[in-house]
């Protein structure tokens, strides 16, 4: 079984950088790391291959520069190989431009299953996985809580507003994985050493047969008209608990007439 | 100058239309002359309520027989437009929901149109829509619009607008046939499960009690549930403890997760990462309990308690029980 996992390398959320005043987009000149959301997809892929008793996990990621540190983290977890689509033309890509690149790269890998996070931690549009599926002409199940694969069919427990749906989906398919449903393994020292020698195939947009104007700024078809400061919320009263702070909370709830 | 026509993706709630659908209808009426709803499912059952909220028509696929909303509805809309059965609207509005994102994503590919997401406000600028998206934990608002040649596809965050019924006549039900889907239509729902939650829904509750990493362990989340039960509140969670697997994703309040705007939000052991603040700082009143007096959550709290949740919460629940 060949599982492709789409992963994103993002600025460390603890130090997210700032909007570039010129281009009005997130500056990406900071160090990039593996989006934590993607560690669940990588872990899920590793577990599915383990359960199947055979198979490989291949990563796909795109960046406007040649950053690979996030990919190395996922390779150290146990993924076998990676494709990095690295091209300056990718800067400013919207969700659809991103999906075009990921779908083209995933198609080349001829996967049985494509996994992704439900949404990235920085862009959080939550539409890329289903766009990838549509571009590949595949079925998709988004917001998966559990996945089992048997006999060319994925059985997926999908999060819904009411609870969950049990969805059966023939492979190949695209499935997006919600955070927290598996416990991502920490890379072992051995894994980290091995990751340095795992193959990372580097491609540009033209290699995928995609025109530069379909991605990046040119392909995005949208523009930022204004950036403004949001009104700040004023901080209120702060009480240090001396054993009776709960009384202050009760009084506050009383004032609000909610109890 | 208002837009000519907006299509709103309609979803079903527990009883009747989902609140997000009605919220979007209210905003759509402000900015467009004609507002219509399209749904994956039975239209007749929804016609009265949607008409009451100002939808002139409801385009409905009929029963999907377990097939997914994303593929079915996107294909049906795209083929109705391609065949000339209906004229493409100026804009599509979708809620940021599980199915809303699926349909918007597949439709964007079919129409070759971009998606602007996480929008919390929409306004007219001349004859174009401009959407507002909060970034960096809601400290900045970014306004964006589509280049010419639409239609626009917007993903709207729940709780951005107030539903406002106008007492319109029942919407006219129009058939929206689902074409042959091919391989993309292969996924089928075999069973549906409803998570029994005793209290109110997270995004509709008047009070929300959320727990974070400061609880220390998954077991300690029972303190959150205990307090929530006592207050008739919905229990929520920060991303950290969802990622840790302590509670399901459906509990998550934040940028990824649900946006809540309750009368009272009680954050317990939550430091207040920007990721979390986006989802709750629209609450009318915020109470925060955290050991670290420097925690960013205190910057938005009306009442901040610097203390240990393990000490404060049991006493608080007990005091409320005693009343």
PDB file of C-alpha atoms in Angstrom, chain B residues 52-210:
ATOM      1  CA  UNK B  52     -39.215  33.259   6.171  1.00  0.00           C
ATOM      2  CA  UNK B  53     -35.527  34.221   6.227  1.00  0.00           C
ATOM      3  CA  UNK B  54     -35.683  35.812   2.799  1.00  0.00           C
ATOM      4  CA  UNK B  55     -34.707  33.060   0.386  1.00  0.00           C
ATOM      5  CA  UNK B  56     -36.756  33.318  -2.802  1.00  0.00           C
ATOM      6  CA  UNK B  57     -35.912  29.811  -3.992  1.00  0.00           C
ATOM      7  CA  UNK B  58     -34.385  26.657  -2.622  1.00  0.00           C
ATOM      8  CA  UNK B  59     -32.471  24.520  -5.099  1.00  0.00           C
ATOM      9  CA  UNK B  60     -32.484  20.978  -3.718  1.00  0.00           C
ATOM     10  CA  UNK B  61     -30.844  17.758  -4.865  1.00  0.00           C
ATOM     11  CA  UNK B  62     -33.335  15.504  -3.074  1.00  0.00           C
ATOM     12  CA  UNK B  63     -32.169  12.620  -0.888  1.00  0.00           C
ATOM     13  CA  UNK B  64     -28.489  11.825  -1.454  1.00  0.00           C
ATOM     14  CA  UNK B  65     -28.864   8.178  -0.376  1.00  0.00           C
ATOM     15  CA  UNK B  66     -25.791   8.347   1.842  1.00  0.00           C
ATOM     16  CA  UNK B  67     -23.531   9.978  -0.729  1.00  0.00           C
ATOM     17  CA  UNK B  68     -21.337  12.855   0.438  1.00  0.00           C
ATOM     18  CA  UNK B  69     -22.538  16.469   0.340  1.00  0.00           C
ATOM     19  CA  UNK B  70     -19.217  17.680  -1.069  1.00  0.00           C
ATOM     20  CA  UNK B  71     -19.206  15.776  -4.342  1.00  0.00           C
ATOM     21  CA  UNK B  72     -22.978  15.734  -4.862  1.00  0.00           C
ATOM     22  CA  UNK B  73     -23.791  19.371  -4.238  1.00  0.00           C
ATOM     23  CA  UNK B  74     -20.712  20.791  -5.982  1.00  0.00           C
ATOM     24  CA  UNK B  75     -21.367  18.621  -9.053  1.00  0.00           C
ATOM     25  CA  UNK B  76     -25.049  19.515  -9.115  1.00  0.00           C
ATOM     26  CA  UNK B  77     -24.383  23.249  -8.913  1.00  0.00           C
ATOM     27  CA  UNK B  78     -21.578  23.189 -11.471  1.00  0.00           C
ATOM     28  CA  UNK B  79     -23.608  21.200 -13.967  1.00  0.00           C
ATOM     29  CA  UNK B  80     -26.702  23.390 -13.531  1.00  0.00           C
ATOM     30  CA  UNK B  81     -24.557  26.421 -14.320  1.00  0.00           C
ATOM     31  CA  UNK B  82     -22.698  24.744 -17.198  1.00  0.00           C
ATOM     32  CA  UNK B  83     -25.934  23.629 -18.844  1.00  0.00           C
ATOM     33  CA  UNK B  84     -27.419  27.099 -18.558  1.00  0.00           C
ATOM     34  CA  UNK B  85     -30.281  25.844 -16.342  1.00  0.00           C
ATOM     35  CA  UNK B  86     -29.411  28.572 -13.863  1.00  0.00           C
ATOM     36  CA  UNK B  87     -27.308  31.699 -14.146  1.00  0.00           C
ATOM     37  CA  UNK B  88     -24.220  31.701 -11.930  1.00  0.00           C
ATOM     38  CA  UNK B  89     -24.670  33.944  -8.882  1.00  0.00           C
ATOM     39  CA  UNK B  90     -22.234  36.767  -8.131  1.00  0.00           C
ATOM     40  CA  UNK B  91     -21.188  34.972  -4.954  1.00  0.00           C
ATOM     41  CA  UNK B  92     -21.584  31.729  -3.037  1.00  0.00           C
ATOM     42  CA  UNK B  93     -21.635  31.785   0.772  1.00  0.00           C
ATOM     43  CA  UNK B  94     -20.698  28.690   2.760  1.00  0.00           C
ATOM     44  CA  UNK B  95     -20.479  28.220   6.496  1.00  0.00           C
ATOM     45  CA  UNK B  96     -17.143  27.079   7.918  1.00  0.00           C
ATOM     46  CA  UNK B  97     -18.586  23.661   8.717  1.00  0.00           C
ATOM     47  CA  UNK B  98     -17.570  20.095   7.901  1.00  0.00           C
ATOM     48  CA  UNK B  99     -19.812  19.861   4.843  1.00  0.00           C
ATOM     49  CA  UNK B 100     -19.589  23.550   3.928  1.00  0.00           C
ATOM     50  CA  UNK B 101     -15.852  23.292   3.411  1.00  0.00           C
ATOM     51  CA  UNK B 102     -16.229  20.103   1.339  1.00  0.00           C
ATOM     52  CA  UNK B 103     -18.763  21.616  -1.058  1.00  0.00           C
ATOM     53  CA  UNK B 104     -16.878  24.926  -1.338  1.00  0.00           C
ATOM     54  CA  UNK B 105     -13.615  23.104  -2.063  1.00  0.00           C
ATOM     55  CA  UNK B 106     -14.988  20.902  -4.820  1.00  0.00           C
ATOM     56  CA  UNK B 107     -17.030  23.731  -6.338  1.00  0.00           C
ATOM     57  CA  UNK B 108     -13.963  25.970  -6.461  1.00  0.00           C
ATOM     58  CA  UNK B 109     -12.158  23.374  -8.576  1.00  0.00           C
ATOM     59  CA  UNK B 110     -15.150  22.852 -10.865  1.00  0.00           C
ATOM     60  CA  UNK B 111     -15.592  26.590 -11.443  1.00  0.00           C
ATOM     61  CA  UNK B 112     -11.880  27.424 -11.365  1.00  0.00           C
ATOM     62  CA  UNK B 113     -12.743  29.997  -8.715  1.00  0.00           C
ATOM     63  CA  UNK B 114     -10.772  30.835  -5.582  1.00  0.00           C
ATOM     64  CA  UNK B 115     -12.070  30.576  -2.024  1.00  0.00           C
ATOM     65  CA  UNK B 116     -11.696  33.232   0.651  1.00  0.00           C
ATOM     66  CA  UNK B 117     -12.115  31.652   4.055  1.00  0.00           C
ATOM     67  CA  UNK B 118     -12.595  32.443   7.739  1.00  0.00           C
ATOM     68  CA  UNK B 119     -14.558  35.545   6.881  1.00  0.00           C
ATOM     69  CA  UNK B 120     -16.290  37.253   9.821  1.00  0.00           C
ATOM     70  CA  UNK B 121     -17.766  40.199   7.921  1.00  0.00           C
ATOM     71  CA  UNK B 122     -18.815  41.031   4.379  1.00  0.00           C
ATOM     72  CA  UNK B 123     -19.490  44.456   2.931  1.00  0.00           C
ATOM     73  CA  UNK B 124     -20.079  46.041  -0.426  1.00  0.00           C
ATOM     74  CA  UNK B 125     -17.377  48.161  -1.982  1.00  0.00           C
ATOM     75  CA  UNK B 126     -18.938  49.499  -5.160  1.00  0.00           C
ATOM     76  CA  UNK B 127     -20.314  46.427  -6.916  1.00  0.00           C
ATOM     77  CA  UNK B 128     -17.833  44.024  -5.290  1.00  0.00           C
ATOM     78  CA  UNK B 129     -17.892  42.120  -2.036  1.00  0.00           C
ATOM     79  CA  UNK B 130     -15.083  42.639   0.448  1.00  0.00           C
ATOM     80  CA  UNK B 131     -14.584  40.080   3.211  1.00  0.00           C
ATOM     81  CA  UNK B 132     -12.857  40.558   6.540  1.00  0.00           C
ATOM     82  CA  UNK B 133     -10.639  37.856   8.039  1.00  0.00           C
ATOM     83  CA  UNK B 134      -9.053  38.193  11.476  1.00  0.00           C
ATOM     84  CA  UNK B 135      -5.373  37.168  11.659  1.00  0.00           C
ATOM     85  CA  UNK B 136      -2.747  36.915  14.402  1.00  0.00           C
ATOM     86  CA  UNK B 137      -5.213  35.981  17.072  1.00  0.00           C
ATOM     87  CA  UNK B 138      -7.677  38.597  15.955  1.00  0.00           C
ATOM     88  CA  UNK B 139      -5.317  41.505  16.508  1.00  0.00           C
ATOM     89  CA  UNK B 140      -5.433  42.446  12.832  1.00  0.00           C
ATOM     90  CA  UNK B 141      -8.316  42.441  10.363  1.00  0.00           C
ATOM     91  CA  UNK B 142      -7.452  41.732   6.749  1.00  0.00           C
ATOM     92  CA  UNK B 143      -9.963  42.817   4.103  1.00  0.00           C
ATOM     93  CA  UNK B 144      -9.825  40.972   0.792  1.00  0.00           C
ATOM     94  CA  UNK B 145     -11.765  40.720  -2.424  1.00  0.00           C
ATOM     95  CA  UNK B 146     -11.697  38.620  -5.541  1.00  0.00           C
ATOM     96  CA  UNK B 147     -10.286  39.819  -8.803  1.00  0.00           C
ATOM     97  CA  UNK B 148     -12.826  40.171 -11.613  1.00  0.00           C
ATOM     98  CA  UNK B 149     -14.501  37.204 -13.208  1.00  0.00           C
ATOM     99  CA  UNK B 150     -16.111  35.439 -10.184  1.00  0.00           C
ATOM    100  CA  UNK B 151     -18.231  33.942  -8.957  1.00  0.00           C
ATOM    101  CA  UNK B 152     -16.818  34.580  -5.493  1.00  0.00           C
ATOM    102  CA  UNK B 153     -16.726  31.684  -3.037  1.00  0.00           C
ATOM    103  CA  UNK B 154     -16.716  32.787   0.599  1.00  0.00           C
ATOM    104  CA  UNK B 155     -16.385  30.599   3.682  1.00  0.00           C
ATOM    105  CA  UNK B 156     -18.036  32.390   6.583  1.00  0.00           C
ATOM    106  CA  UNK B 157     -17.313  31.718  10.247  1.00  0.00           C
ATOM    107  CA  UNK B 158     -20.360  30.884  12.370  1.00  0.00           C
ATOM    108  CA  UNK B 159     -21.573  33.601  14.771  1.00  0.00           C
ATOM    109  CA  UNK B 160     -20.508  36.392  12.433  1.00  0.00           C
ATOM    110  CA  UNK B 161     -24.061  37.620  11.774  1.00  0.00           C
ATOM    111  CA  UNK B 162     -27.457  37.576  13.494  1.00  0.00           C
ATOM    112  CA  UNK B 163     -30.304  35.644  11.856  1.00  0.00           C
ATOM    113  CA  UNK B 164     -33.231  37.938  11.051  1.00  0.00           C
ATOM    114  CA  UNK B 165     -36.496  36.500   9.746  1.00  0.00           C
ATOM    115  CA  UNK B 166     -38.391  38.784   7.363  1.00  0.00           C
ATOM    116  CA  UNK B 167     -41.634  36.823   7.105  1.00  0.00           C
ATOM    117  CA  UNK B 168     -41.223  36.046   3.417  1.00  0.00           C
ATOM    118  CA  UNK B 169     -43.412  33.484   1.636  1.00  0.00           C
ATOM    119  CA  UNK B 170     -42.204  29.874   1.395  1.00  0.00           C
ATOM    120  CA  UNK B 171     -39.255  29.512  -0.954  1.00  0.00           C
ATOM    121  CA  UNK B 172     -39.996  28.019  -4.361  1.00  0.00           C
ATOM    122  CA  UNK B 173     -38.428  24.536  -4.503  1.00  0.00           C
ATOM    123  CA  UNK B 174     -36.359  23.933  -7.639  1.00  0.00           C
ATOM    124  CA  UNK B 175     -34.871  20.559  -8.550  1.00  0.00           C
ATOM    125  CA  UNK B 176     -31.056  20.503  -8.592  1.00  0.00           C
ATOM    126  CA  UNK B 177     -30.184  17.121 -10.100  1.00  0.00           C
ATOM    127  CA  UNK B 178     -26.934  15.385  -9.174  1.00  0.00           C
ATOM    128  CA  UNK B 179     -25.139  14.272 -12.346  1.00  0.00           C
ATOM    129  CA  UNK B 180     -23.147  11.041 -12.755  1.00  0.00           C
ATOM    130  CA  UNK B 181     -20.270  11.395 -10.289  1.00  0.00           C
ATOM    131  CA  UNK B 182     -17.813   8.738 -11.450  1.00  0.00           C
ATOM    132  CA  UNK B 183     -14.991   7.654  -9.144  1.00  0.00           C
ATOM    133  CA  UNK B 184     -15.142  10.884  -7.116  1.00  0.00           C
ATOM    134  CA  UNK B 185     -18.593   9.911  -5.868  1.00  0.00           C
ATOM    135  CA  UNK B 186     -17.494   6.585  -4.378  1.00  0.00           C
ATOM    136  CA  UNK B 187     -17.709   7.451  -0.683  1.00  0.00           C
ATOM    137  CA  UNK B 188     -20.935   6.387   1.035  1.00  0.00           C
ATOM    138  CA  UNK B 189     -22.199   6.932   4.575  1.00  0.00           C
ATOM    139  CA  UNK B 190     -23.052   3.526   6.093  1.00  0.00           C
ATOM    140  CA  UNK B 191     -24.028   4.646   9.564  1.00  0.00           C
ATOM    141  CA  UNK B 192     -24.576   7.852  11.528  1.00  0.00           C
ATOM    142  CA  UNK B 193     -23.846   8.384  15.204  1.00  0.00           C
ATOM    143  CA  UNK B 194     -25.150  11.157  17.390  1.00  0.00           C
ATOM    144  CA  UNK B 195     -22.885  12.071  20.279  1.00  0.00           C
ATOM    145  CA  UNK B 196     -25.204  12.332  23.225  1.00  0.00           C
ATOM    146  CA  UNK B 197     -24.329  15.502  25.055  1.00  0.00           C
ATOM    147  CA  UNK B 198     -26.411  16.288  28.072  1.00  0.00           C
ATOM    148  CA  UNK B 199     -25.833  20.035  28.030  1.00  0.00           C
ATOM    149  CA  UNK B 200     -26.229  22.708  25.356  1.00  0.00           C
ATOM    150  CA  UNK B 201     -24.187  22.795  22.142  1.00  0.00           C
ATOM    151  CA  UNK B 202     -20.775  24.416  22.330  1.00  0.00           C
ATOM    152  CA  UNK B 203     -21.525  27.115  19.776  1.00  0.00           C
ATOM    153  CA  UNK B 204     -24.999  27.886  21.104  1.00  0.00           C
ATOM    154  CA  UNK B 205     -24.494  27.774  24.882  1.00  0.00           C
ATOM    155  CA  UNK B 206     -24.955  30.891  27.006  1.00  0.00           C
ATOM    156  CA  UNK B 207     -22.034  29.754  29.161  1.00  0.00           C
ATOM    157  CA  UNK B 208     -18.949  27.854  28.007  1.00  0.00           C
ATOM    158  CA  UNK B 209     -16.417  26.296  30.386  1.00  0.00           C
ATOM    159  CA  UNK B 210     -13.162  25.362  28.643  1.00  0.00           C
TER     160      UNK B 210
END
